[in-house]
Tab-separated table of C-alpha atoms and ligand atoms in Angstrom:
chain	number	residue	atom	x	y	z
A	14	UNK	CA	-76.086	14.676	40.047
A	15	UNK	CA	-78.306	12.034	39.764
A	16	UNK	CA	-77.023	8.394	39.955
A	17	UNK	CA	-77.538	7.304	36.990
A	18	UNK	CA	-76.056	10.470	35.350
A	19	UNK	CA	-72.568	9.682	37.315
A	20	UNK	CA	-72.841	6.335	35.810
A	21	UNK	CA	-73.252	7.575	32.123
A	22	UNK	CA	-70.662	10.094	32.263
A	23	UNK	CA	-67.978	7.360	33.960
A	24	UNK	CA	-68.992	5.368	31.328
A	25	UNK	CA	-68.268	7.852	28.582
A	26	UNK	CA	-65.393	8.852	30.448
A	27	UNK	CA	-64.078	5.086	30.213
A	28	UNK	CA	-65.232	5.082	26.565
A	29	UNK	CA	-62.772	7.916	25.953
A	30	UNK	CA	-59.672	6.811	27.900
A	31	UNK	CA	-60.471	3.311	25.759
A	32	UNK	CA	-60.502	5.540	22.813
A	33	UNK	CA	-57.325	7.440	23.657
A	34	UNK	CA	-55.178	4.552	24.662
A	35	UNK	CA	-56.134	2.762	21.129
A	36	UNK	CA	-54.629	5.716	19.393
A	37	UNK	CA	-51.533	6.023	21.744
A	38	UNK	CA	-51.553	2.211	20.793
A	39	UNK	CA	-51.830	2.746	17.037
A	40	UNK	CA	-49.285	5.512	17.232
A	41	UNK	CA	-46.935	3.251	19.023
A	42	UNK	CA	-47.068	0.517	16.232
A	43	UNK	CA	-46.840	3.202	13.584
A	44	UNK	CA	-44.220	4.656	14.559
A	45	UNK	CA	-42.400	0.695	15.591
A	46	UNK	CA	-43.139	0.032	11.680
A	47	UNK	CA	-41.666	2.799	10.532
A	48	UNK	CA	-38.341	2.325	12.467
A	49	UNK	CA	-37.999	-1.093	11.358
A	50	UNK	CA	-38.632	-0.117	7.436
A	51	UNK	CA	-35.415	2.069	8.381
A	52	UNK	CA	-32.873	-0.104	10.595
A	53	UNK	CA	-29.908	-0.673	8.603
A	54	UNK	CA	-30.159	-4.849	8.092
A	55	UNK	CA	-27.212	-6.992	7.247
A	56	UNK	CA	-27.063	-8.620	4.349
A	57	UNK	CA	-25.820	-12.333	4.328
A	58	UNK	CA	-24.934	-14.130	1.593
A	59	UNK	CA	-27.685	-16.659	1.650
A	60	UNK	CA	-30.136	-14.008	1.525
A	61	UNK	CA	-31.487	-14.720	-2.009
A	62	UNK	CA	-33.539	-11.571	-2.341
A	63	UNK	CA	-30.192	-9.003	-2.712
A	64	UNK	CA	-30.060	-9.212	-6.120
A	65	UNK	CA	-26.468	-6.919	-6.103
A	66	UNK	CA	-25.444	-9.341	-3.588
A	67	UNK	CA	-25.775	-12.384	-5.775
A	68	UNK	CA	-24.311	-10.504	-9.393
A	69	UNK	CA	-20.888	-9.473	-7.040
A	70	UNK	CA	-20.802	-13.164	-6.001
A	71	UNK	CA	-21.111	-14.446	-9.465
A	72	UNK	CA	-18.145	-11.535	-10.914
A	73	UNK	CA	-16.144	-12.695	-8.147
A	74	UNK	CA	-16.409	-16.654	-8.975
A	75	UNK	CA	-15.735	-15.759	-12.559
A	76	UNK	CA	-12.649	-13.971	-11.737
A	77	UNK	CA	-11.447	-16.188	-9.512
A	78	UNK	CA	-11.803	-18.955	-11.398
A	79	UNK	CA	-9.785	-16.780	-13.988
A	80	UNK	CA	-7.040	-16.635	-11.751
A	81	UNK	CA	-6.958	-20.350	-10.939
A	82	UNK	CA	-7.890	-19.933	-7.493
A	83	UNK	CA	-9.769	-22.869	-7.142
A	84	UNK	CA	-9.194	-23.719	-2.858
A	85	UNK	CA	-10.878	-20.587	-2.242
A	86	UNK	CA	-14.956	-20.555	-1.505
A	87	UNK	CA	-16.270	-16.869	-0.869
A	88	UNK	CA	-20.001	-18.531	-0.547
A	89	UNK	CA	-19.128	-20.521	2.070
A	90	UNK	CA	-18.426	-17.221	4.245
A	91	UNK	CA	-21.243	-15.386	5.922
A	92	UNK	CA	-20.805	-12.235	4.467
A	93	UNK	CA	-21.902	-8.932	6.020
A	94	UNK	CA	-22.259	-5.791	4.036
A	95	UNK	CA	-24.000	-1.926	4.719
A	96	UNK	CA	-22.136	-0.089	1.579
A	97	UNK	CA	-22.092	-0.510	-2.052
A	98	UNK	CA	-19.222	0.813	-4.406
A	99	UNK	CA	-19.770	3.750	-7.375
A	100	UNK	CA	-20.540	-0.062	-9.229
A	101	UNK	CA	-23.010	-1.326	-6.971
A	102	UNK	CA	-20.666	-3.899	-5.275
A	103	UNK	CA	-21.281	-4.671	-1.992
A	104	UNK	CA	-18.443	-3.938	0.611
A	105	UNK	CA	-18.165	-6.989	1.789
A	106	UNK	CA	-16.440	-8.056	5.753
A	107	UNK	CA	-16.918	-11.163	8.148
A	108	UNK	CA	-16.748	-11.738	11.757
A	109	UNK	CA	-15.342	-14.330	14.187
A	110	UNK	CA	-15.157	-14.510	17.571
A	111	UNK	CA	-16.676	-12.462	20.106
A	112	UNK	CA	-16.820	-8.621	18.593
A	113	UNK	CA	-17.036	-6.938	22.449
A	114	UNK	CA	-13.101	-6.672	22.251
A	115	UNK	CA	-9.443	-8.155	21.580
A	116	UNK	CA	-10.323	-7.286	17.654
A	117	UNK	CA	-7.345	-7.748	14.720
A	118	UNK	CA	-8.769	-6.444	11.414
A	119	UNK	CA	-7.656	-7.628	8.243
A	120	UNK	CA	-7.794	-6.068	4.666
A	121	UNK	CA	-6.724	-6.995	1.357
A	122	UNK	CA	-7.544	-5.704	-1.936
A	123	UNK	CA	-7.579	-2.295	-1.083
A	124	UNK	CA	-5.800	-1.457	-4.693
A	125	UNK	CA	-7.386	-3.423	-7.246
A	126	UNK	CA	-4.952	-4.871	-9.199
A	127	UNK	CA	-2.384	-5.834	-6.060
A	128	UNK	CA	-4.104	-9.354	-6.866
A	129	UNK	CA	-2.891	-11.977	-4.796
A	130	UNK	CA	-3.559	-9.937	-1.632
A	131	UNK	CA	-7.196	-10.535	-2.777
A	132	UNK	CA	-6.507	-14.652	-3.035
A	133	UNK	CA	-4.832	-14.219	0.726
A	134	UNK	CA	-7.426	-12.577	2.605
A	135	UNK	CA	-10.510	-14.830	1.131
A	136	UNK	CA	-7.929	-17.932	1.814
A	137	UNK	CA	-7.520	-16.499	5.577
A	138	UNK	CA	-11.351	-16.315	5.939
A	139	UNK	CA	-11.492	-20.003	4.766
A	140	UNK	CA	-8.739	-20.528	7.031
A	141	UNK	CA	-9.718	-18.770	10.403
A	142	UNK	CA	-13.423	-20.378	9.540
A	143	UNK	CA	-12.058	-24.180	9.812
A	144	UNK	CA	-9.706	-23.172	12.889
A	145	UNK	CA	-11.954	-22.079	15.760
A	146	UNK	CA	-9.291	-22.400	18.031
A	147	UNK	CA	-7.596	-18.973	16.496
A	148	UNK	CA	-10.694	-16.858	17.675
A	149	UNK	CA	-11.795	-18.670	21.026
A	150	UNK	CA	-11.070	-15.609	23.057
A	151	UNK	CA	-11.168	-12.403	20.563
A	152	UNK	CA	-12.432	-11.647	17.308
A	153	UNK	CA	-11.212	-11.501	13.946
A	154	UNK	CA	-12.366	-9.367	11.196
A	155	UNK	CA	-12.205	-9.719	7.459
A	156	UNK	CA	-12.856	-7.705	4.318
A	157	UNK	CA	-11.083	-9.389	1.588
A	158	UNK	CA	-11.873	-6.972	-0.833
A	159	UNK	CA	-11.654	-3.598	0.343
A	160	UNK	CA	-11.595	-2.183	-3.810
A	161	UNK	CA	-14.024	-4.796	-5.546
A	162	UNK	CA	-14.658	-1.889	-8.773
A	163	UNK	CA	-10.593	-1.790	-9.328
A	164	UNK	CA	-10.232	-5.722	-8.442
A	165	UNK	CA	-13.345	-6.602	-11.325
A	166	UNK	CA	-11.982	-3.940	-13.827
A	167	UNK	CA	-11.585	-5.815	-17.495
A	168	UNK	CA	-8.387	-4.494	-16.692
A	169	UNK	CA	-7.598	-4.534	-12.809
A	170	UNK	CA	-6.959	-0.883	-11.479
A	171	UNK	CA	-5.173	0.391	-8.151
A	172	UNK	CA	-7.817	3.144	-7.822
A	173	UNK	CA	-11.514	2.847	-7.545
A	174	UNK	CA	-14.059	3.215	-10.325
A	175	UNK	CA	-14.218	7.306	-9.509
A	176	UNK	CA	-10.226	7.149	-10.166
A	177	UNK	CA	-9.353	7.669	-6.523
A	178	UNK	CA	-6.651	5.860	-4.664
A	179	UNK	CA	-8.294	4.694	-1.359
A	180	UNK	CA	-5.061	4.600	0.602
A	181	UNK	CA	-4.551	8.414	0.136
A	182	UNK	CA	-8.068	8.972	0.932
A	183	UNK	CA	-8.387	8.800	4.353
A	184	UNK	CA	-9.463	11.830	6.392
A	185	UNK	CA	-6.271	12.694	8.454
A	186	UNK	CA	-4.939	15.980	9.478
A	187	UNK	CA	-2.568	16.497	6.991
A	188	UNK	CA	-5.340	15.979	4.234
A	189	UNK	CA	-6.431	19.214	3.110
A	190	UNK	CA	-3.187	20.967	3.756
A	191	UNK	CA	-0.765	18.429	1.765
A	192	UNK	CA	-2.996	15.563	0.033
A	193	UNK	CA	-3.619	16.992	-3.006
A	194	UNK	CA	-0.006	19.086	-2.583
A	195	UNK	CA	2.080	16.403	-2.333
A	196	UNK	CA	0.165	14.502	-5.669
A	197	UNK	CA	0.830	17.601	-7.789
A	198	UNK	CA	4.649	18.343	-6.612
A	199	UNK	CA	6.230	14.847	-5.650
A	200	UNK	CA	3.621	12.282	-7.622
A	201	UNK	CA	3.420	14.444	-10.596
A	202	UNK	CA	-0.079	13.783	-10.889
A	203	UNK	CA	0.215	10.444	-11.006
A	204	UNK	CA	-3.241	9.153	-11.801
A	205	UNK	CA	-2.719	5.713	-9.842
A	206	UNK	CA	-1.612	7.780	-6.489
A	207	UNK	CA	-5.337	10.928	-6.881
A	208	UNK	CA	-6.174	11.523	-2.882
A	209	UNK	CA	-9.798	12.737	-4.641
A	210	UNK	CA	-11.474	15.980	-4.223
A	211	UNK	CA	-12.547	15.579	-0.290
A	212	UNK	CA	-11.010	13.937	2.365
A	213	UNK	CA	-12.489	10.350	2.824
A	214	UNK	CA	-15.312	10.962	-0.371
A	215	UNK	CA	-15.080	7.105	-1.301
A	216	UNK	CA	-17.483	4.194	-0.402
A	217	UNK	CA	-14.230	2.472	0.173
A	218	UNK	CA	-12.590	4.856	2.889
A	219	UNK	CA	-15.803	5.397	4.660
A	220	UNK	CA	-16.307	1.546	4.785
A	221	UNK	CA	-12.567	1.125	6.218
A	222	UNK	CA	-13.685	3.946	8.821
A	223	UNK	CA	-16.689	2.715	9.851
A	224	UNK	CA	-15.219	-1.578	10.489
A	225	UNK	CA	-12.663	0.667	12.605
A	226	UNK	CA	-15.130	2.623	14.468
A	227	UNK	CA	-17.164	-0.158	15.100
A	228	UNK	CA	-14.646	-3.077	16.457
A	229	UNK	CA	-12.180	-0.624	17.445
A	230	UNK	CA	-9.046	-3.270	16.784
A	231	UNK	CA	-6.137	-2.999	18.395
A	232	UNK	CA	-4.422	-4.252	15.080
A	233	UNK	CA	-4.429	-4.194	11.691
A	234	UNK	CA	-3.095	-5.958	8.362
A	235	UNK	CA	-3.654	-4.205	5.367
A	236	UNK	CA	-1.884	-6.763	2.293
A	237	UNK	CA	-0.392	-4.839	-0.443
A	238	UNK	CA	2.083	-5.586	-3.437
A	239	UNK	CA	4.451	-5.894	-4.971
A	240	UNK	CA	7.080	-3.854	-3.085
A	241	UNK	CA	7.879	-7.528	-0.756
A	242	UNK	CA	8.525	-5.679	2.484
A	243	UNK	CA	6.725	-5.147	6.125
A	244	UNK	CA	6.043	-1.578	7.533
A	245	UNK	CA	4.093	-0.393	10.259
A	246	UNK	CA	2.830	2.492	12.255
A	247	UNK	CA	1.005	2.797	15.593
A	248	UNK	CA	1.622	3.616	19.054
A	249	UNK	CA	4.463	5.597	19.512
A	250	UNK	CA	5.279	4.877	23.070
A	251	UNK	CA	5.412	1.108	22.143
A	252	UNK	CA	7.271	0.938	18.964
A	253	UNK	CA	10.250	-0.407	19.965
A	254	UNK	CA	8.873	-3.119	21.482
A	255	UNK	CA	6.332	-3.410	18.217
A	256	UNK	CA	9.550	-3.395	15.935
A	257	UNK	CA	11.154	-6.069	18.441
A	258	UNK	CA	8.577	-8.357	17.504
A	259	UNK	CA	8.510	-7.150	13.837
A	260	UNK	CA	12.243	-7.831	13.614
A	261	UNK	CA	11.981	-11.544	15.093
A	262	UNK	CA	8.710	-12.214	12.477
A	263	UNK	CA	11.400	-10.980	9.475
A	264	UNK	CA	14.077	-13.017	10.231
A	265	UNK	CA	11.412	-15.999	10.684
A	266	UNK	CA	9.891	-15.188	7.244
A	267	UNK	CA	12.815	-14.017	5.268
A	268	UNK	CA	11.006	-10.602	4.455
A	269	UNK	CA	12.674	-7.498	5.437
A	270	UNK	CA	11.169	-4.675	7.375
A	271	UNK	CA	10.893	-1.163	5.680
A	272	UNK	CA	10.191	1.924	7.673
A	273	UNK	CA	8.235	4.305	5.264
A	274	UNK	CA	6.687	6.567	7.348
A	275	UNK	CA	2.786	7.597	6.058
A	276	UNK	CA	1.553	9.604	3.481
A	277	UNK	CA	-1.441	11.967	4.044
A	278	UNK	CA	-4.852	10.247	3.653
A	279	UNK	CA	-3.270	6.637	3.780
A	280	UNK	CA	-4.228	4.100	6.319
A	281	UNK	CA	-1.170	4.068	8.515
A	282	UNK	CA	-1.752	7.838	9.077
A	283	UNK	CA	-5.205	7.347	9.584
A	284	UNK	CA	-4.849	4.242	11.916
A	285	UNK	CA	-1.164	3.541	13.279
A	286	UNK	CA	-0.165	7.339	13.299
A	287	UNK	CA	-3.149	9.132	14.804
A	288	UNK	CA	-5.266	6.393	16.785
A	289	UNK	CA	-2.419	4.509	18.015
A	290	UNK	CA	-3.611	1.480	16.659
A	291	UNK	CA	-0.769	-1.512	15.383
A	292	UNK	CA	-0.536	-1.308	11.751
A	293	UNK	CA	1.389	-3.588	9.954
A	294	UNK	CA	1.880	-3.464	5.912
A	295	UNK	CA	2.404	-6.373	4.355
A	296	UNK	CA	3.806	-5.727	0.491
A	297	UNK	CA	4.043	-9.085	-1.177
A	298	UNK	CA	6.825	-9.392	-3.567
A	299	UNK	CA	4.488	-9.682	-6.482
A	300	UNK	CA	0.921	-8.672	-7.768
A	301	UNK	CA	1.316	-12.090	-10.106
A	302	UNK	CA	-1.816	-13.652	-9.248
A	303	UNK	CA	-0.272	-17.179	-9.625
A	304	UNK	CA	1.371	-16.862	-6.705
A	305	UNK	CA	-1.162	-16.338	-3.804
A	306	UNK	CA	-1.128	-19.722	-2.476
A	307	UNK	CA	2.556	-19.911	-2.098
A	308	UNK	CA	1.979	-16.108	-0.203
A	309	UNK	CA	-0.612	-17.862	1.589
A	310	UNK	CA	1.734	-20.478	2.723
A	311	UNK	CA	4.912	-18.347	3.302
A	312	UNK	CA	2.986	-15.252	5.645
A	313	UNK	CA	0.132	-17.999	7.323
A	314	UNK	CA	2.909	-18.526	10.559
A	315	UNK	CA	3.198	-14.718	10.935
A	316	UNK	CA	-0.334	-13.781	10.105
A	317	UNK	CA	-1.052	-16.256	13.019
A	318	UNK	CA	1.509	-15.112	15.438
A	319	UNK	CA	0.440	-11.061	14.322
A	320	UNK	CA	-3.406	-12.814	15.636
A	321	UNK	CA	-2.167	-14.332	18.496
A	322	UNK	CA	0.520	-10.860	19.703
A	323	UNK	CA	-0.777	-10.235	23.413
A	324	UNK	CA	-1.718	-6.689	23.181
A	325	UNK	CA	-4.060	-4.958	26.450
A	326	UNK	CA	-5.884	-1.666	26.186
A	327	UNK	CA	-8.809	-0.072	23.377
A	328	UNK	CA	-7.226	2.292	20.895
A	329	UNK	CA	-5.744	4.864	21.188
A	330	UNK	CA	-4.135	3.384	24.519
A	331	UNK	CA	-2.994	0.165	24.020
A	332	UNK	CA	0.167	-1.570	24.201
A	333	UNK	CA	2.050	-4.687	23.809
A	334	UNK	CA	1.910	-7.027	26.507
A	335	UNK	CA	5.616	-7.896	27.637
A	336	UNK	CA	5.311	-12.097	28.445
A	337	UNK	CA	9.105	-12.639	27.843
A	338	UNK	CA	10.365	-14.573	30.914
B	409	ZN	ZN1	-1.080	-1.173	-2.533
């Protein structure tokens, strides 16, 4: 082939791998775009473009301010939130500490009109946000408001806006045999206790689920009221020496301990029963929403001691560290 032949075709030849790698290039960015249109961002609350964001803030203030809870400040909390409700309210939860492990997650509000657990859990946030000491060395995880459509209701509701109660919605293994069961034949179809039509169907389970599956705590606090006692599920091997330490934090806080047991679909089944994780009940002795900062003041020393409880291992095998001397 003449020389100047070779040189033409390398040059086309060059020309074409030039060509090729543009496209490759081009299909590279493309395709980069298009998975960062779709990667799920957080939302935080100074983010002034979520628009259902800034309406939930403004409901809450109102309401709040309603209840007289005026030492409370949900926007100074960075918010995070992937879910809305059936009423487009964000499912709000916050973060301290390192989230790689040692993890206590805390919920209140999960019925809607169990009010002051809503007043302790934002007052807790406000709390463990101006203490950095308490998450030095693990994290800490908050959703105040696990039932924002029941908590905003003109009238405030234990179930969610489809009528479900989240705490008989979880997906355990006793759901579809005995959930709805056990609401016809011993809750007479109460309409405050519905388990819904499917196993974990609500915004509000699958959002309890997923802060689970993603910190994997080796506690819990869910706040309820007004039945003013503690219960708890989780590990059986270590119960004794979980109810040890429960029986020590009663007599300190003159509230007595109540073993219930768990109801299919609720969140001690879900969590304490069947992934061994410590789940501790707290039923405040009154949904009057008056009273939250006197809750606040009475629970803070065991909230901070349940925080502080030395427990080793990821769910479901973890266990109470023994440190007595
Ligand atoms: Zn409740």
């Amino acid at each position: 082939m003449p020389i100047h032949h070779i040189a033409v075709s390398n040059k086309y030849a060059r020309n074409q791998r030039s060509k090729r790698q543009r496209i490759v290039w081009g299909q590279c960015l493309f395709s980069c775009l298009l998975f960062l249109l779709f990667l799920p961002s957080p939302v935080f609350s100074y983010d002034s473009s979520a628009s259902d964001f800034k309406k939930y803030m403004s409901a809450l203030e109102k309401q709040i301010s309603r209840y007289g809870w005026t030492d409370i400040k949900p926007g100074a909390i960075a918010w995070e939130y992937y879910r809305t409700t059936e009423n487009k309210n964000p499912l709000i939860f916050t973060t301290f500490g390192n989230s790689r492990g040692n993890c206590v997650l805390f919920l209140g509000g999960v019925h809607g009109d169990e009010l002051p657990t809503v007043y302790l859990m934002f007052k807790l946030a406000n709390y463990v946000k101006d203490n950095p000491a308490l998450f030095k060395d693990k994290c800490i995880v908050i959703a105040p408001l696990v039932n924002p459509d029941g908590f905003l209701a003109a009238s405030p509701t234990r179930v969610n806006a489809s009528g479900v109660d989240i705490n008989r919605n979880f997906s355990t293994k006793d759901w579809q045999t005995s959930a709805i069961r056990q609401w016809i034949i011993k809750g007479k179809k109460n309409k405050r206790y519905y388990p819904g039509a499917k196993p974990s169907s609500e915004q509000e389970t699958q959002f309890q689920i997923s802060l689970i599956k993603r910190f994997k705590p080796q506690k819990i606090l869910s706040a309820h009221s007004p039945l003013n006692f503690f219960d708890y599920d989780g590990p059986s091997s270590d119960l004794n020496s979980f109810e040890q330490w429960m029986e020590q934090i009663c007599k300190e806080t003159n509230h007595p301990l109540k073993k219930i047991g768990y109801y299919p679909g609720s969140l001690g089944n879900y969590a304490g029963h069947e992934r061994n994780i410590f789940t501790l009940t707290l039923e405040l002795p009154s949904s009057d929403p008056r009273r939250g900062s006197e809750y606040f003041q009475k629970f803070q020393p065991s909230i901070l001691k349940f925080i502080n409880l030395p427990v080793v291992g990821s769910p479901p095998h973890v266990k109470i560290v023994n440190n007595e001397k």
